GROMACS .gro file of C-alpha atoms in nm:
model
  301
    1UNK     CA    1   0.000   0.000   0.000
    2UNK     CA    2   0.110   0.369  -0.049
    3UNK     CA    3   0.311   0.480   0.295
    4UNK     CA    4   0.035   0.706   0.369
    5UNK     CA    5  -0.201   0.383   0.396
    6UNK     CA    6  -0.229   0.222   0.716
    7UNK     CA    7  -0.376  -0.126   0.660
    8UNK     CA    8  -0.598  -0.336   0.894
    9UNK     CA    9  -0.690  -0.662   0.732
   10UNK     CA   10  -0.856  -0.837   0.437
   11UNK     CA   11  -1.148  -0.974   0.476
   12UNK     CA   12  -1.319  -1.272   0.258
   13UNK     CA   13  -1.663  -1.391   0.184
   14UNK     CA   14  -1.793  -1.555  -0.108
   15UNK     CA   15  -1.505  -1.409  -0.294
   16UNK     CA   16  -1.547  -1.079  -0.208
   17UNK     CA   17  -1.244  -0.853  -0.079
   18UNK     CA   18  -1.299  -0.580   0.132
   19UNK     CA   19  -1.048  -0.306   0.264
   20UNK     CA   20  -1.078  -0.108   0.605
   21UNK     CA   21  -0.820   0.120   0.688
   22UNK     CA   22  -0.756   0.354   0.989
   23UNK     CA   23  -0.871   0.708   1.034
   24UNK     CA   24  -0.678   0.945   1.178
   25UNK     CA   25  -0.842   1.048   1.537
   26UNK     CA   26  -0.750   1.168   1.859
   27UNK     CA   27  -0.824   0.864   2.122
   28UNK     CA   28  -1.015   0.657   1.882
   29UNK     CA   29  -0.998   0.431   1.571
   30UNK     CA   30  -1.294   0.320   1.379
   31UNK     CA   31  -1.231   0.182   1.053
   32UNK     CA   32  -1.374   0.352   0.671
   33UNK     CA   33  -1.505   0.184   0.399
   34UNK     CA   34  -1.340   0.275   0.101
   35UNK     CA   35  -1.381  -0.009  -0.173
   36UNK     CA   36  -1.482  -0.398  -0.256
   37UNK     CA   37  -1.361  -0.674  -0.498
   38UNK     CA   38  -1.576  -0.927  -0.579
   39UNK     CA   39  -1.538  -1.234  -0.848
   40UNK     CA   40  -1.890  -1.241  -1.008
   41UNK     CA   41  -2.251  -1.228  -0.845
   42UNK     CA   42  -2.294  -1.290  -0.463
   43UNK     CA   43  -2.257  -1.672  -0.353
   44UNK     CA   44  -2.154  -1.801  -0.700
   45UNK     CA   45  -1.765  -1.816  -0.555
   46UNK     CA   46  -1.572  -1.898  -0.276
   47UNK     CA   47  -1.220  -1.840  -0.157
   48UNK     CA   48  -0.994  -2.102   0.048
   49UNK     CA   49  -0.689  -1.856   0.109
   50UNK     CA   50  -0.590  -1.496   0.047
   51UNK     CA   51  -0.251  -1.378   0.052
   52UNK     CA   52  -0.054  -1.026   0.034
   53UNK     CA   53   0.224  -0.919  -0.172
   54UNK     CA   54   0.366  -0.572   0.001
   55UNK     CA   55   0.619  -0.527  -0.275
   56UNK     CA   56   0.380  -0.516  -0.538
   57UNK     CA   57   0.053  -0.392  -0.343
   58UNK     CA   58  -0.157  -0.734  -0.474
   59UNK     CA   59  -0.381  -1.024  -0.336
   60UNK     CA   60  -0.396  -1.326  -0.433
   61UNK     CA   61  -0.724  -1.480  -0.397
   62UNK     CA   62  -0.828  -1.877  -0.448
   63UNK     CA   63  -1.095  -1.917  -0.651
   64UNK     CA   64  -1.284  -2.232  -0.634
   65UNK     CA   65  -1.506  -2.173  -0.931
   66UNK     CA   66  -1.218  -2.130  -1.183
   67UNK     CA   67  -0.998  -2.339  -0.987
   68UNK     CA   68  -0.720  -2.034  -1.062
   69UNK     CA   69  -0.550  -1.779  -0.842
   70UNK     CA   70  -0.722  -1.440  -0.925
   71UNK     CA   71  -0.459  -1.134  -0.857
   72UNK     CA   72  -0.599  -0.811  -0.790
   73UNK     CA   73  -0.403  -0.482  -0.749
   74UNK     CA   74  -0.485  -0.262  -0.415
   75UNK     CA   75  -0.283  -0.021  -0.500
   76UNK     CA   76  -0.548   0.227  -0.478
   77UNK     CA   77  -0.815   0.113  -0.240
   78UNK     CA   78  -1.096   0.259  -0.347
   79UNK     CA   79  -1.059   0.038  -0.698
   80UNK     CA   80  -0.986  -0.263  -0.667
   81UNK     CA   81  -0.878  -0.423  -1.006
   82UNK     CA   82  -0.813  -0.723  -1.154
   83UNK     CA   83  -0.460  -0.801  -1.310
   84UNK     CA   84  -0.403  -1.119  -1.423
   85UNK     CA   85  -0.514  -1.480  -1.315
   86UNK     CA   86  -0.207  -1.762  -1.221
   87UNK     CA   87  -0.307  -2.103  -1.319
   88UNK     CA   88  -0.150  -2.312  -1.083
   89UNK     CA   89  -0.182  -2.652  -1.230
   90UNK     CA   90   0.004  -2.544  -1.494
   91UNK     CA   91   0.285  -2.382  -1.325
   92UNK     CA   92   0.286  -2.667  -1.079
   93UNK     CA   93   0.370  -2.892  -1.401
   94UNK     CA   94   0.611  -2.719  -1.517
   95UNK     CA   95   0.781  -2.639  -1.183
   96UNK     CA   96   0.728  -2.928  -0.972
   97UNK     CA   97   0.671  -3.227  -1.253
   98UNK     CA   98   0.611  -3.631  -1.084
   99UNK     CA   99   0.632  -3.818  -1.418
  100UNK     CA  100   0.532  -4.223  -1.377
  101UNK     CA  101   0.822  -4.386  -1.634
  102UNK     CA  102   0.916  -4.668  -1.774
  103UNK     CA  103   1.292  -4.747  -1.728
  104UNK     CA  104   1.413  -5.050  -1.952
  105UNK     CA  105   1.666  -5.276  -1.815
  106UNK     CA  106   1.637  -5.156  -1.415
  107UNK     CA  107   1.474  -5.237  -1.152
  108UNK     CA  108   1.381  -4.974  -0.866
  109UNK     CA  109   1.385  -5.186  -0.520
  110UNK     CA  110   1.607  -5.457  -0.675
  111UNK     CA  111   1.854  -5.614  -0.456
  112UNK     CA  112   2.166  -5.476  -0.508
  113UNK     CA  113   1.956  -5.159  -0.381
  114UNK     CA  114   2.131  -4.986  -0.140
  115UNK     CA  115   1.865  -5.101   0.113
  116UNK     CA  116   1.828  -5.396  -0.056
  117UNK     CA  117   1.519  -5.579  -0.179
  118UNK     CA  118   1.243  -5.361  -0.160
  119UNK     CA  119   0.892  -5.499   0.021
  120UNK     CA  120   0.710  -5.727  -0.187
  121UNK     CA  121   0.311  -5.674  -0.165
  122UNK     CA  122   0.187  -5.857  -0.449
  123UNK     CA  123   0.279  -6.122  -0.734
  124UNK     CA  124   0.101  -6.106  -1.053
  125UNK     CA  125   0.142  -6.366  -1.384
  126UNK     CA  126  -0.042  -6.249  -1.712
  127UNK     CA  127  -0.096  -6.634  -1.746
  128UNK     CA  128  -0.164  -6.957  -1.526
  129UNK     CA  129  -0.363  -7.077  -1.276
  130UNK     CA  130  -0.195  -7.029  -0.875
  131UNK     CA  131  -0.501  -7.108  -0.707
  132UNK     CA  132  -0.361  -7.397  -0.564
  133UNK     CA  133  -0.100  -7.228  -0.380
  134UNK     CA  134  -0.324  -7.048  -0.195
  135UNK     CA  135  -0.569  -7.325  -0.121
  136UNK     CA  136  -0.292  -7.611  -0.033
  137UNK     CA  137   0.021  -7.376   0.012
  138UNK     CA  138   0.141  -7.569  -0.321
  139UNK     CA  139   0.102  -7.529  -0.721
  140UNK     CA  140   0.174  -7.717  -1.021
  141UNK     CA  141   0.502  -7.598  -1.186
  142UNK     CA  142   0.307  -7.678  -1.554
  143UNK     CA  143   0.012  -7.461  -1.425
  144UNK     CA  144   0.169  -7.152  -1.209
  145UNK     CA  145   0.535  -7.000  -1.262
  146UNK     CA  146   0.574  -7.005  -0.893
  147UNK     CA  147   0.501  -7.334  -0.731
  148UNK     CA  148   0.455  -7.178  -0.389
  149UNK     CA  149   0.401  -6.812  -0.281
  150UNK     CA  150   0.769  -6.712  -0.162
  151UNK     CA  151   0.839  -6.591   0.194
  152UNK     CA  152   0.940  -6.289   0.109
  153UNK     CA  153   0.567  -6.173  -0.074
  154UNK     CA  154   0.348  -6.002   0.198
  155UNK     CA  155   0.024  -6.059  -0.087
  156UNK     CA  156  -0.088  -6.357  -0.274
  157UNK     CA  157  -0.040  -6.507  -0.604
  158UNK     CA  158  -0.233  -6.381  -0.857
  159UNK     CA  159  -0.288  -6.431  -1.228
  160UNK     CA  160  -0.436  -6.143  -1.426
  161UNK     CA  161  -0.346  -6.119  -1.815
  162UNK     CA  162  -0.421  -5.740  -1.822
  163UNK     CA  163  -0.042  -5.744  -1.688
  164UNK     CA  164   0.081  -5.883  -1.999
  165UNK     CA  165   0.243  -5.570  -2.099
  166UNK     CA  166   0.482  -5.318  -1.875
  167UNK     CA  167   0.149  -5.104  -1.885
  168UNK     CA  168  -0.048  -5.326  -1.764
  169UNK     CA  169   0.154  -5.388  -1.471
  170UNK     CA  170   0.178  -5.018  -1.409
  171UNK     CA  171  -0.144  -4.986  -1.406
  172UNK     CA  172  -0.193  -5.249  -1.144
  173UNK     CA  173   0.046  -5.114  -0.911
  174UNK     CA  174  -0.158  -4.768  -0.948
  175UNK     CA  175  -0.481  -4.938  -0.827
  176UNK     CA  176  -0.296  -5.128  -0.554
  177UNK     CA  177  -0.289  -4.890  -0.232
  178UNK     CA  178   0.002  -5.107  -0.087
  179UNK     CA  179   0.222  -5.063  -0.411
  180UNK     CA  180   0.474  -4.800  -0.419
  181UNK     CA  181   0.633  -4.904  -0.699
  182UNK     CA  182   0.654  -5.164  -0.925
  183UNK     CA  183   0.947  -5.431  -1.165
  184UNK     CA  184   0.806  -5.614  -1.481
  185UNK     CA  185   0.975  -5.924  -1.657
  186UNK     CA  186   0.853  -6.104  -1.953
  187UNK     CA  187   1.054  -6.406  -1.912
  188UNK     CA  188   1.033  -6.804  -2.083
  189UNK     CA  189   0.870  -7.039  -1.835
  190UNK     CA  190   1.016  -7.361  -1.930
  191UNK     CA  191   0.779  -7.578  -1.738
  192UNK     CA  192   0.462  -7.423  -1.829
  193UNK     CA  193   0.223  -7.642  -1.985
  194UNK     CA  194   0.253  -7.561  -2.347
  195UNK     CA  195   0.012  -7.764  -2.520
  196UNK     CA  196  -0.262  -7.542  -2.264
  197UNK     CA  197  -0.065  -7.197  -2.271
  198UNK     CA  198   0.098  -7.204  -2.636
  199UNK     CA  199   0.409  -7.232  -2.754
  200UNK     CA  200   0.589  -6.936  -2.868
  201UNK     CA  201   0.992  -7.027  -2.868
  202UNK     CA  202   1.193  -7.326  -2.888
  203UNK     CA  203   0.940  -7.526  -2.697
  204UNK     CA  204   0.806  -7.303  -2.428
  205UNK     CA  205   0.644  -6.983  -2.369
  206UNK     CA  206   0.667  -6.649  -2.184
  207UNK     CA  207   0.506  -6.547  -1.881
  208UNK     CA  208   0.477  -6.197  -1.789
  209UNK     CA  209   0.587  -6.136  -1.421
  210UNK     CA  210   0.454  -5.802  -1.237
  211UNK     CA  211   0.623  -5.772  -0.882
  212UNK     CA  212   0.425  -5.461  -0.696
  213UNK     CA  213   0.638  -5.337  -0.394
  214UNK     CA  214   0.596  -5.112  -0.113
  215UNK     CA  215   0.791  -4.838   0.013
  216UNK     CA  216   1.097  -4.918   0.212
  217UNK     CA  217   1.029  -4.905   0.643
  218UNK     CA  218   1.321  -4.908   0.864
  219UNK     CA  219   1.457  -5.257   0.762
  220UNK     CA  220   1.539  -5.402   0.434
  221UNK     CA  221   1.350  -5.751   0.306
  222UNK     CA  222   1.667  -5.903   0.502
  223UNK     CA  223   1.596  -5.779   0.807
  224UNK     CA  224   1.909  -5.524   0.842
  225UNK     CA  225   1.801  -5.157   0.965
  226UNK     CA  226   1.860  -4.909   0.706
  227UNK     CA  227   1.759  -4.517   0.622
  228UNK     CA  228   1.464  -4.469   0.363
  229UNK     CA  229   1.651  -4.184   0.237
  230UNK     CA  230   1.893  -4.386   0.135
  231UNK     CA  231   1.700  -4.675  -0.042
  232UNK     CA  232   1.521  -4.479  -0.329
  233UNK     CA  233   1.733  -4.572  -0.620
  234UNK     CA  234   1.761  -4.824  -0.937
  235UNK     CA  235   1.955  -5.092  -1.047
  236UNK     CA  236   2.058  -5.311  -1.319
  237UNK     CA  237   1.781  -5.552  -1.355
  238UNK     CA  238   2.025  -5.823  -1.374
  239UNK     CA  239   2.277  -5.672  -1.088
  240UNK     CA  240   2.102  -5.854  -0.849
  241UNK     CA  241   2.081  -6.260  -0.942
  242UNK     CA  242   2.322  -6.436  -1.124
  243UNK     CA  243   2.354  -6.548  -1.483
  244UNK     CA  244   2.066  -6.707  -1.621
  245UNK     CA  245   2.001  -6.947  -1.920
  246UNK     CA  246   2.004  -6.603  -2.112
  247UNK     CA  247   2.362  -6.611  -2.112
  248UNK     CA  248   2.498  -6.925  -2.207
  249UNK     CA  249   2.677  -6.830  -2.483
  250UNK     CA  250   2.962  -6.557  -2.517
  251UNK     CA  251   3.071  -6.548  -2.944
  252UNK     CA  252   3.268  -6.353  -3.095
  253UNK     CA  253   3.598  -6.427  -2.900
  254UNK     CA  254   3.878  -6.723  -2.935
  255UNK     CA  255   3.921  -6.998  -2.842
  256UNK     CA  256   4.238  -6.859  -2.619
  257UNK     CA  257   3.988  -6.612  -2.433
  258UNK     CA  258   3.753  -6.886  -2.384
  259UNK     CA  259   4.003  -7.060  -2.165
  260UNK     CA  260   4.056  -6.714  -2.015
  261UNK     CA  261   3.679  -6.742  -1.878
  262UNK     CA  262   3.662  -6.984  -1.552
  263UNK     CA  263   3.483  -7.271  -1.610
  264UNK     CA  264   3.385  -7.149  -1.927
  265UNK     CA  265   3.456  -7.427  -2.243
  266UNK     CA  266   3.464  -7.430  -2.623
  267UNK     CA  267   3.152  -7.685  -2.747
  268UNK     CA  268   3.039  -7.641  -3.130
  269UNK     CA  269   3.273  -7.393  -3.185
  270UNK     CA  270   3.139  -7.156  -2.962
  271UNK     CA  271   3.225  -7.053  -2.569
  272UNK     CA  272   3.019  -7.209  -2.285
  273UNK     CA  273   2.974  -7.001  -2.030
  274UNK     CA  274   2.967  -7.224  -1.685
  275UNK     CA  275   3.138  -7.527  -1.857
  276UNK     CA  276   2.901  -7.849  -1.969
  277UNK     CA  277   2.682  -8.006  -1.691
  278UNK     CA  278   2.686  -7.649  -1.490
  279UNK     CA  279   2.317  -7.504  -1.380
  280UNK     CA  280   2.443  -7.166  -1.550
  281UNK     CA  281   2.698  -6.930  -1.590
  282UNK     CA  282   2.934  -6.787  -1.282
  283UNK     CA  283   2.813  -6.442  -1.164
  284UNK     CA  284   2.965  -6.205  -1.389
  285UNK     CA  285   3.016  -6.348  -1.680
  286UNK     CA  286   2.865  -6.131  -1.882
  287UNK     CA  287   3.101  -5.893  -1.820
  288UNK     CA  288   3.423  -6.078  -1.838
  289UNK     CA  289   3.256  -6.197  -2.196
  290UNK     CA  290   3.190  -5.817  -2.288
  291UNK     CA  291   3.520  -5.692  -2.201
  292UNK     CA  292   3.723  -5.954  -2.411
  293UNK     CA  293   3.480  -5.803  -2.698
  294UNK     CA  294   3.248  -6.090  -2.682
  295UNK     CA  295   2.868  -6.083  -2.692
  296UNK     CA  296   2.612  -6.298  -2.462
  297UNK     CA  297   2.383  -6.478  -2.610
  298UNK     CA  298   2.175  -6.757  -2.555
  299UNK     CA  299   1.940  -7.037  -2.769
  300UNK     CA  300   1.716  -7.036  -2.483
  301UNK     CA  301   1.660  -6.673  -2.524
   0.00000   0.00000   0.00000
Protein backbone atom coordinates (compact mmCIF):
# COMPACT_ATOMS: atom_id res chain seq x y z
CA UNK A 1 0.00 0.00 0.00
CA UNK A 2 1.10 3.69 -0.49
CA UNK A 3 3.11 4.80 2.95
CA UNK A 4 0.35 7.06 3.69
CA UNK A 5 -2.01 3.83 3.96
CA UNK A 6 -2.29 2.22 7.16
CA UNK A 7 -3.76 -1.26 6.60
CA UNK A 8 -5.98 -3.36 8.94
CA UNK A 9 -6.90 -6.62 7.32
CA UNK A 10 -8.56 -8.37 4.37
CA UNK A 11 -11.48 -9.74 4.76
CA UNK A 12 -13.19 -12.72 2.58
CA UNK A 13 -16.63 -13.91 1.84
CA UNK A 14 -17.93 -15.55 -1.08
CA UNK A 15 -15.05 -14.09 -2.94
CA UNK A 16 -15.47 -10.79 -2.08
CA UNK A 17 -12.44 -8.53 -0.79
CA UNK A 18 -12.99 -5.80 1.32
CA UNK A 19 -10.48 -3.06 2.64
CA UNK A 20 -10.78 -1.08 6.05
CA UNK A 21 -8.20 1.20 6.88
CA UNK A 22 -7.56 3.54 9.89
CA UNK A 23 -8.71 7.08 10.34
CA UNK A 24 -6.78 9.45 11.78
CA UNK A 25 -8.42 10.48 15.37
CA UNK A 26 -7.50 11.68 18.59
CA UNK A 27 -8.24 8.64 21.22
CA UNK A 28 -10.15 6.57 18.82
CA UNK A 29 -9.98 4.31 15.71
CA UNK A 30 -12.94 3.20 13.79
CA UNK A 31 -12.31 1.82 10.53
CA UNK A 32 -13.74 3.52 6.71
CA UNK A 33 -15.05 1.84 3.99
CA UNK A 34 -13.40 2.75 1.01
CA UNK A 35 -13.81 -0.09 -1.73
CA UNK A 36 -14.82 -3.98 -2.56
CA UNK A 37 -13.61 -6.74 -4.98
CA UNK A 38 -15.76 -9.27 -5.79
CA UNK A 39 -15.38 -12.34 -8.48
CA UNK A 40 -18.90 -12.41 -10.08
CA UNK A 41 -22.51 -12.28 -8.45
CA UNK A 42 -22.94 -12.90 -4.63
CA UNK A 43 -22.57 -16.72 -3.53
CA UNK A 44 -21.54 -18.01 -7.00
CA UNK A 45 -17.65 -18.16 -5.55
CA UNK A 46 -15.72 -18.98 -2.76
CA UNK A 47 -12.20 -18.40 -1.57
CA UNK A 48 -9.94 -21.02 0.48
CA UNK A 49 -6.89 -18.56 1.09
CA UNK A 50 -5.90 -14.96 0.47
CA UNK A 51 -2.51 -13.78 0.52
CA UNK A 52 -0.54 -10.26 0.34
CA UNK A 53 2.24 -9.19 -1.72
CA UNK A 54 3.66 -5.72 0.01
CA UNK A 55 6.19 -5.27 -2.75
CA UNK A 56 3.80 -5.16 -5.38
CA UNK A 57 0.53 -3.92 -3.43
CA UNK A 58 -1.57 -7.34 -4.74
CA UNK A 59 -3.81 -10.24 -3.36
CA UNK A 60 -3.96 -13.26 -4.33
CA UNK A 61 -7.24 -14.80 -3.97
CA UNK A 62 -8.28 -18.77 -4.48
CA UNK A 63 -10.95 -19.17 -6.51
CA UNK A 64 -12.84 -22.32 -6.34
CA UNK A 65 -15.06 -21.73 -9.31
CA UNK A 66 -12.18 -21.30 -11.83
CA UNK A 67 -9.98 -23.39 -9.87
CA UNK A 68 -7.20 -20.34 -10.62
CA UNK A 69 -5.50 -17.79 -8.42
CA UNK A 70 -7.22 -14.40 -9.25
CA UNK A 71 -4.59 -11.34 -8.57
CA UNK A 72 -5.99 -8.11 -7.90
CA UNK A 73 -4.03 -4.82 -7.49
CA UNK A 74 -4.85 -2.62 -4.15
CA UNK A 75 -2.83 -0.21 -5.00
CA UNK A 76 -5.48 2.27 -4.78
CA UNK A 77 -8.15 1.13 -2.40
CA UNK A 78 -10.96 2.59 -3.47
CA UNK A 79 -10.59 0.38 -6.98
CA UNK A 80 -9.86 -2.63 -6.67
CA UNK A 81 -8.78 -4.23 -10.06
CA UNK A 82 -8.13 -7.23 -11.54
CA UNK A 83 -4.60 -8.01 -13.10
CA UNK A 84 -4.03 -11.19 -14.23
CA UNK A 85 -5.14 -14.80 -13.15
CA UNK A 86 -2.07 -17.62 -12.21
CA UNK A 87 -3.07 -21.03 -13.19
CA UNK A 88 -1.50 -23.12 -10.83
CA UNK A 89 -1.82 -26.52 -12.30
CA UNK A 90 0.04 -25.44 -14.94
CA UNK A 91 2.85 -23.82 -13.25
CA UNK A 92 2.86 -26.67 -10.79
CA UNK A 93 3.70 -28.92 -14.01
CA UNK A 94 6.11 -27.19 -15.17
CA UNK A 95 7.81 -26.39 -11.83
CA UNK A 96 7.28 -29.28 -9.72
CA UNK A 97 6.71 -32.27 -12.53
CA UNK A 98 6.11 -36.31 -10.84
CA UNK A 99 6.32 -38.18 -14.18
CA UNK A 100 5.32 -42.23 -13.77
CA UNK A 101 8.22 -43.86 -16.34
CA UNK A 102 9.16 -46.68 -17.74
CA UNK A 103 12.92 -47.47 -17.28
CA UNK A 104 14.13 -50.50 -19.52
CA UNK A 105 16.66 -52.76 -18.15
CA UNK A 106 16.37 -51.56 -14.15
CA UNK A 107 14.74 -52.37 -11.52
CA UNK A 108 13.81 -49.74 -8.66
CA UNK A 109 13.85 -51.86 -5.20
CA UNK A 110 16.07 -54.57 -6.75
CA UNK A 111 18.54 -56.14 -4.56
CA UNK A 112 21.66 -54.76 -5.08
CA UNK A 113 19.56 -51.59 -3.81
CA UNK A 114 21.31 -49.86 -1.40
CA UNK A 115 18.65 -51.01 1.13
CA UNK A 116 18.28 -53.96 -0.56
CA UNK A 117 15.19 -55.79 -1.79
CA UNK A 118 12.43 -53.61 -1.60
CA UNK A 119 8.92 -54.99 0.21
CA UNK A 120 7.10 -57.27 -1.87
CA UNK A 121 3.11 -56.74 -1.65
CA UNK A 122 1.87 -58.57 -4.49
CA UNK A 123 2.79 -61.22 -7.34
CA UNK A 124 1.01 -61.06 -10.53
CA UNK A 125 1.42 -63.66 -13.84
CA UNK A 126 -0.42 -62.49 -17.12
CA UNK A 127 -0.96 -66.34 -17.46
CA UNK A 128 -1.64 -69.57 -15.26
CA UNK A 129 -3.63 -70.77 -12.76
CA UNK A 130 -1.95 -70.29 -8.75
CA UNK A 131 -5.01 -71.08 -7.07
CA UNK A 132 -3.61 -73.97 -5.64
CA UNK A 133 -1.00 -72.28 -3.80
CA UNK A 134 -3.24 -70.48 -1.95
CA UNK A 135 -5.69 -73.25 -1.21
CA UNK A 136 -2.92 -76.11 -0.33
CA UNK A 137 0.21 -73.76 0.12
CA UNK A 138 1.41 -75.69 -3.21
CA UNK A 139 1.02 -75.29 -7.21
CA UNK A 140 1.74 -77.17 -10.21
CA UNK A 141 5.02 -75.98 -11.86
CA UNK A 142 3.07 -76.78 -15.54
CA UNK A 143 0.12 -74.61 -14.25
CA UNK A 144 1.69 -71.52 -12.09
CA UNK A 145 5.35 -70.00 -12.62
CA UNK A 146 5.74 -70.05 -8.93
CA UNK A 147 5.01 -73.34 -7.31
CA UNK A 148 4.55 -71.78 -3.89
CA UNK A 149 4.01 -68.12 -2.81
CA UNK A 150 7.69 -67.12 -1.62
CA UNK A 151 8.39 -65.91 1.94
CA UNK A 152 9.40 -62.89 1.09
CA UNK A 153 5.67 -61.73 -0.74
CA UNK A 154 3.48 -60.02 1.98
CA UNK A 155 0.24 -60.59 -0.87
CA UNK A 156 -0.88 -63.57 -2.74
CA UNK A 157 -0.40 -65.07 -6.04
CA UNK A 158 -2.33 -63.81 -8.57
CA UNK A 159 -2.88 -64.31 -12.28
CA UNK A 160 -4.36 -61.43 -14.26
CA UNK A 161 -3.46 -61.19 -18.15
CA UNK A 162 -4.21 -57.40 -18.22
CA UNK A 163 -0.42 -57.44 -16.88
CA UNK A 164 0.81 -58.83 -19.99
CA UNK A 165 2.43 -55.70 -20.99
CA UNK A 166 4.82 -53.18 -18.75
CA UNK A 167 1.49 -51.04 -18.85
CA UNK A 168 -0.48 -53.26 -17.64
CA UNK A 169 1.54 -53.88 -14.71
CA UNK A 170 1.78 -50.18 -14.09
CA UNK A 171 -1.44 -49.86 -14.06
CA UNK A 172 -1.93 -52.49 -11.44
CA UNK A 173 0.46 -51.14 -9.11
CA UNK A 174 -1.58 -47.68 -9.48
CA UNK A 175 -4.81 -49.38 -8.27
CA UNK A 176 -2.96 -51.28 -5.54
CA UNK A 177 -2.89 -48.90 -2.32
CA UNK A 178 0.02 -51.07 -0.87
CA UNK A 179 2.22 -50.63 -4.11
CA UNK A 180 4.74 -48.00 -4.19
CA UNK A 181 6.33 -49.04 -6.99
CA UNK A 182 6.54 -51.64 -9.25
CA UNK A 183 9.47 -54.31 -11.65
CA UNK A 184 8.06 -56.14 -14.81
CA UNK A 185 9.75 -59.24 -16.57
CA UNK A 186 8.53 -61.04 -19.53
CA UNK A 187 10.54 -64.06 -19.12
CA UNK A 188 10.33 -68.04 -20.83
CA UNK A 189 8.70 -70.39 -18.35
CA UNK A 190 10.16 -73.61 -19.30
CA UNK A 191 7.79 -75.78 -17.38
CA UNK A 192 4.62 -74.23 -18.29
CA UNK A 193 2.23 -76.42 -19.85
CA UNK A 194 2.53 -75.61 -23.47
CA UNK A 195 0.12 -77.64 -25.20
CA UNK A 196 -2.62 -75.42 -22.64
CA UNK A 197 -0.65 -71.97 -22.71
CA UNK A 198 0.98 -72.04 -26.36
CA UNK A 199 4.09 -72.32 -27.54
CA UNK A 200 5.89 -69.36 -28.68
CA UNK A 201 9.92 -70.27 -28.68
CA UNK A 202 11.93 -73.26 -28.88
CA UNK A 203 9.40 -75.26 -26.97
CA UNK A 204 8.06 -73.03 -24.28
CA UNK A 205 6.44 -69.83 -23.69
CA UNK A 206 6.67 -66.49 -21.84
CA UNK A 207 5.06 -65.47 -18.81
CA UNK A 208 4.77 -61.97 -17.89
CA UNK A 209 5.87 -61.36 -14.21
CA UNK A 210 4.54 -58.02 -12.37
CA UNK A 211 6.23 -57.72 -8.82
CA UNK A 212 4.25 -54.61 -6.96
CA UNK A 213 6.38 -53.37 -3.94
CA UNK A 214 5.96 -51.12 -1.13
CA UNK A 215 7.91 -48.38 0.13
CA UNK A 216 10.97 -49.18 2.12
CA UNK A 217 10.29 -49.05 6.43
CA UNK A 218 13.21 -49.08 8.64
CA UNK A 219 14.57 -52.57 7.62
CA UNK A 220 15.39 -54.02 4.34
CA UNK A 221 13.50 -57.51 3.06
CA UNK A 222 16.67 -59.03 5.02
CA UNK A 223 15.96 -57.79 8.07
CA UNK A 224 19.09 -55.24 8.42
CA UNK A 225 18.01 -51.57 9.65
CA UNK A 226 18.60 -49.09 7.06
CA UNK A 227 17.59 -45.17 6.22
CA UNK A 228 14.64 -44.69 3.63
CA UNK A 229 16.51 -41.84 2.37
CA UNK A 230 18.93 -43.86 1.35
CA UNK A 231 17.00 -46.75 -0.42
CA UNK A 232 15.21 -44.79 -3.29
CA UNK A 233 17.33 -45.72 -6.20
CA UNK A 234 17.61 -48.24 -9.37
CA UNK A 235 19.55 -50.92 -10.47
CA UNK A 236 20.58 -53.11 -13.19
CA UNK A 237 17.81 -55.52 -13.55
CA UNK A 238 20.25 -58.23 -13.74
CA UNK A 239 22.77 -56.72 -10.88
CA UNK A 240 21.02 -58.54 -8.49
CA UNK A 241 20.81 -62.60 -9.42
CA UNK A 242 23.22 -64.36 -11.24
CA UNK A 243 23.54 -65.48 -14.83
CA UNK A 244 20.66 -67.07 -16.21
CA UNK A 245 20.01 -69.47 -19.20
CA UNK A 246 20.04 -66.03 -21.12
CA UNK A 247 23.62 -66.11 -21.12
CA UNK A 248 24.98 -69.25 -22.07
CA UNK A 249 26.77 -68.30 -24.83
CA UNK A 250 29.62 -65.57 -25.17
CA UNK A 251 30.71 -65.48 -29.44
CA UNK A 252 32.68 -63.53 -30.95
CA UNK A 253 35.98 -64.27 -29.00
CA UNK A 254 38.78 -67.23 -29.35
CA UNK A 255 39.21 -69.98 -28.42
CA UNK A 256 42.38 -68.59 -26.19
CA UNK A 257 39.88 -66.12 -24.33
CA UNK A 258 37.53 -68.86 -23.84
CA UNK A 259 40.03 -70.60 -21.65
CA UNK A 260 40.56 -67.14 -20.15
CA UNK A 261 36.79 -67.42 -18.78
CA UNK A 262 36.62 -69.84 -15.52
CA UNK A 263 34.83 -72.71 -16.10
CA UNK A 264 33.85 -71.49 -19.27
CA UNK A 265 34.56 -74.27 -22.43
CA UNK A 266 34.64 -74.30 -26.23
CA UNK A 267 31.52 -76.85 -27.47
CA UNK A 268 30.39 -76.41 -31.30
CA UNK A 269 32.73 -73.93 -31.85
CA UNK A 270 31.39 -71.56 -29.62
CA UNK A 271 32.25 -70.53 -25.69
CA UNK A 272 30.19 -72.09 -22.85
CA UNK A 273 29.74 -70.01 -20.30
CA UNK A 274 29.67 -72.24 -16.85
CA UNK A 275 31.38 -75.27 -18.57
CA UNK A 276 29.01 -78.49 -19.69
CA UNK A 277 26.82 -80.06 -16.91
CA UNK A 278 26.86 -76.49 -14.90
CA UNK A 279 23.17 -75.04 -13.80
CA UNK A 280 24.43 -71.66 -15.50
CA UNK A 281 26.98 -69.30 -15.90
CA UNK A 282 29.34 -67.87 -12.82
CA UNK A 283 28.13 -64.42 -11.64
CA UNK A 284 29.65 -62.05 -13.89
CA UNK A 285 30.16 -63.48 -16.80
CA UNK A 286 28.65 -61.31 -18.82
CA UNK A 287 31.01 -58.93 -18.20
CA UNK A 288 34.23 -60.78 -18.38
CA UNK A 289 32.56 -61.97 -21.96
CA UNK A 290 31.90 -58.17 -22.88
CA UNK A 291 35.20 -56.92 -22.01
CA UNK A 292 37.23 -59.54 -24.11
CA UNK A 293 34.80 -58.03 -26.98
CA UNK A 294 32.48 -60.90 -26.82
CA UNK A 295 28.68 -60.83 -26.92
CA UNK A 296 26.12 -62.98 -24.62
CA UNK A 297 23.83 -64.78 -26.10
CA UNK A 298 21.75 -67.57 -25.55
CA UNK A 299 19.40 -70.37 -27.69
CA UNK A 300 17.16 -70.36 -24.83
CA UNK A 301 16.60 -66.73 -25.24
Amino acid sequence: LPPSFTPVGLAMSSCRLLFGLFAGATGFQQLKFLGDWQSGAWDTDAAENVAYDKSTNRAFIASAESRALKVVSVYDPVNLETVGTLDVGAAMALECQEVDCIYEDMDFGGGSAPCGYAPMKNIIFDKGDCSACAESGTCNASMCVYTRNLGYNAGTLSVDASVSTVEGCQAACVADNACEFFSWENEVWANGDTSFFGETYNGVHRAARCFLKGPYGTASREGADISSTDCESFVHWEAHKSQTHRGDLCTGITEEQCNGIPDAQVEGGACTLGGAGRSGPNYGDDVLCTDLGGTVSSPEW
